[in-house]
Amino acid sequence: MELMIMANDVPTDGKQVYYSHRAAQERELAGRTADRSARRVHRELASRYAVLAAESAEVQAETPRAPLPA
């Protein structure tokens, strides 16, 4: 059984990676299904995850980083 990880379980700096991964998974599923309706839904989900990944990357870039210990 595959372990499902939800976005809320991922630290803020990892959400961009999570959403990018989910977008890639949905694009793959869209390419593998023969059902037009399912393909449309997978493409829509991929698009939504891509937007979330981009937004997460922006938030991450705007978040100040703590200085590294000396």
JSON list of C-alpha atoms in Angstrom, two decimals:
[
{"chain": "A", "resi": 1, "resn": "MET", "atom": "CA", "xyz": [0.00, 0.00, 0.00]},
{"chain": "A", "resi": 2, "resn": "GLU", "atom": "CA", "xyz": [1.34, 3.43, -0.95]},
{"chain": "A", "resi": 3, "resn": "LEU", "atom": "CA", "xyz": [1.79, 5.92, 1.87]},
{"chain": "A", "resi": 4, "resn": "MET", "atom": "CA", "xyz": [-0.14, 9.13, 1.20]},
{"chain": "A", "resi": 5, "resn": "ILE", "atom": "CA", "xyz": [1.48, 12.34, 2.41]},
{"chain": "A", "resi": 6, "resn": "MET", "atom": "CA", "xyz": [-0.75, 15.38, 2.66]},
{"chain": "A", "resi": 7, "resn": "ALA", "atom": "CA", "xyz": [0.50, 18.93, 2.04]},
{"chain": "A", "resi": 8, "resn": "ASN", "atom": "CA", "xyz": [-0.26, 19.95, 5.64]},
{"chain": "A", "resi": 9, "resn": "ASP", "atom": "CA", "xyz": [2.21, 17.30, 6.82]},
{"chain": "A", "resi": 10, "resn": "VAL", "atom": "CA", "xyz": [5.05, 18.87, 4.83]},
{"chain": "A", "resi": 11, "resn": "PRO", "atom": "CA", "xyz": [7.14, 21.79, 6.14]},
{"chain": "A", "resi": 12, "resn": "THR", "atom": "CA", "xyz": [6.60, 25.07, 4.30]},
{"chain": "A", "resi": 13, "resn": "ASP", "atom": "CA", "xyz": [9.89, 24.76, 2.43]},
{"chain": "A", "resi": 14, "resn": "GLY", "atom": "CA", "xyz": [8.88, 21.30, 1.21]},
{"chain": "A", "resi": 15, "resn": "LYS", "atom": "CA", "xyz": [5.42, 22.18, -0.08]},
{"chain": "A", "resi": 16, "resn": "GLN", "atom": "CA", "xyz": [6.74, 23.37, -3.43]},
{"chain": "A", "resi": 17, "resn": "VAL", "atom": "CA", "xyz": [8.39, 19.99, -3.92]},
{"chain": "A", "resi": 18, "resn": "TYR", "atom": "CA", "xyz": [5.24, 18.16, -2.83]},
{"chain": "A", "resi": 19, "resn": "TYR", "atom": "CA", "xyz": [2.96, 20.14, -5.14]},
{"chain": "A", "resi": 20, "resn": "SER", "atom": "CA", "xyz": [5.37, 19.77, -8.07]},
{"chain": "A", "resi": 21, "resn": "HIS", "atom": "CA", "xyz": [5.48, 16.02, -7.47]},
{"chain": "A", "resi": 22, "resn": "ARG", "atom": "CA", "xyz": [1.68, 15.79, -7.37]},
{"chain": "A", "resi": 23, "resn": "ALA", "atom": "CA", "xyz": [1.39, 17.85, -10.59]},
{"chain": "A", "resi": 24, "resn": "ALA", "atom": "CA", "xyz": [3.78, 15.43, -12.30]},
{"chain": "A", "resi": 25, "resn": "GLN", "atom": "CA", "xyz": [1.79, 12.46, -11.04]},
{"chain": "A", "resi": 26, "resn": "GLU", "atom": "CA", "xyz": [-1.46, 13.91, -12.35]},
{"chain": "A", "resi": 27, "resn": "ARG", "atom": "CA", "xyz": [0.11, 14.67, -15.76]},
{"chain": "A", "resi": 28, "resn": "GLU", "atom": "CA", "xyz": [1.33, 11.06, -15.92]},
{"chain": "A", "resi": 29, "resn": "LEU", "atom": "CA", "xyz": [-2.13, 9.74, -15.05]},
{"chain": "A", "resi": 30, "resn": "ALA", "atom": "CA", "xyz": [-3.69, 12.00, -17.69]},
{"chain": "A", "resi": 31, "resn": "GLY", "atom": "CA", "xyz": [-1.36, 10.54, -20.29]},
{"chain": "A", "resi": 32, "resn": "ARG", "atom": "CA", "xyz": [-2.14, 6.96, -19.31]},
{"chain": "A", "resi": 33, "resn": "THR", "atom": "CA", "xyz": [-5.94, 7.03, -19.21]},
{"chain": "A", "resi": 34, "resn": "ALA", "atom": "CA", "xyz": [-8.10, 6.40, -22.23]},
{"chain": "A", "resi": 35, "resn": "ASP", "atom": "CA", "xyz": [-11.17, 8.02, -20.67]},
{"chain": "A", "resi": 36, "resn": "ARG", "atom": "CA", "xyz": [-11.57, 11.61, -21.90]},
{"chain": "A", "resi": 37, "resn": "SER", "atom": "CA", "xyz": [-13.36, 12.76, -18.74]},
{"chain": "A", "resi": 38, "resn": "ALA", "atom": "CA", "xyz": [-10.71, 11.28, -16.47]},
{"chain": "A", "resi": 39, "resn": "ARG", "atom": "CA", "xyz": [-7.97, 12.80, -18.64]},
{"chain": "A", "resi": 40, "resn": "ARG", "atom": "CA", "xyz": [-9.59, 16.23, -18.31]},
{"chain": "A", "resi": 41, "resn": "VAL", "atom": "CA", "xyz": [-9.85, 15.88, -14.53]},
{"chain": "A", "resi": 42, "resn": "HIS", "atom": "CA", "xyz": [-6.22, 14.77, -14.21]},
{"chain": "A", "resi": 43, "resn": "ARG", "atom": "CA", "xyz": [-5.08, 17.70, -16.34]},
{"chain": "A", "resi": 44, "resn": "GLU", "atom": "CA", "xyz": [-7.12, 20.10, -14.22]},
{"chain": "A", "resi": 45, "resn": "LEU", "atom": "CA", "xyz": [-5.62, 18.69, -11.03]},
{"chain": "A", "resi": 46, "resn": "ALA", "atom": "CA", "xyz": [-2.12, 18.94, -12.54]},
{"chain": "A", "resi": 47, "resn": "SER", "atom": "CA", "xyz": [-2.77, 22.57, -13.37]},
{"chain": "A", "resi": 48, "resn": "ARG", "atom": "CA", "xyz": [-4.01, 23.33, -9.85]},
{"chain": "A", "resi": 49, "resn": "TYR", "atom": "CA", "xyz": [-1.02, 21.61, -8.26]},
{"chain": "A", "resi": 50, "resn": "ALA", "atom": "CA", "xyz": [1.33, 23.55, -10.56]},
{"chain": "A", "resi": 51, "resn": "VAL", "atom": "CA", "xyz": [-0.24, 26.83, -9.38]},
{"chain": "A", "resi": 52, "resn": "LEU", "atom": "CA", "xyz": [0.14, 25.76, -5.75]},
{"chain": "A", "resi": 53, "resn": "ALA", "atom": "CA", "xyz": [3.79, 24.83, -6.40]},
{"chain": "A", "resi": 54, "resn": "ALA", "atom": "CA", "xyz": [4.46, 28.25, -7.91]},
{"chain": "A", "resi": 55, "resn": "GLU", "atom": "CA", "xyz": [2.74, 30.02, -5.01]},
{"chain": "A", "resi": 56, "resn": "SER", "atom": "CA", "xyz": [4.68, 27.93, -2.49]},
{"chain": "A", "resi": 57, "resn": "ALA", "atom": "CA", "xyz": [7.95, 28.79, -4.22]},
{"chain": "A", "resi": 58, "resn": "GLU", "atom": "CA", "xyz": [7.07, 32.49, -3.99]},
{"chain": "A", "resi": 59, "resn": "VAL", "atom": "CA", "xyz": [6.27, 32.23, -0.27]},
{"chain": "A", "resi": 60, "resn": "GLN", "atom": "CA", "xyz": [9.48, 30.32, 0.30]},
{"chain": "A", "resi": 61, "resn": "ALA", "atom": "CA", "xyz": [11.49, 32.97, -1.54]},
{"chain": "A", "resi": 62, "resn": "GLU", "atom": "CA", "xyz": [9.89, 35.75, 0.53]},
{"chain": "A", "resi": 63, "resn": "THR", "atom": "CA", "xyz": [10.40, 34.00, 3.88]},
{"chain": "A", "resi": 64, "resn": "PRO", "atom": "CA", "xyz": [13.51, 35.25, 5.68]},
{"chain": "A", "resi": 65, "resn": "ARG", "atom": "CA", "xyz": [15.99, 32.55, 6.57]},
{"chain": "A", "resi": 66, "resn": "ALA", "atom": "CA", "xyz": [17.56, 32.29, 9.98]},
{"chain": "A", "resi": 67, "resn": "PRO", "atom": "CA", "xyz": [21.31, 32.81, 9.92]},
{"chain": "A", "resi": 68, "resn": "LEU", "atom": "CA", "xyz": [23.41, 29.67, 10.00]},
{"chain": "A", "resi": 69, "resn": "PRO", "atom": "CA", "xyz": [25.10, 28.96, 13.33]},
{"chain": "A", "resi": 70, "resn": "ALA", "atom": "CA", "xyz": [28.76, 29.93, 13.48]}
]
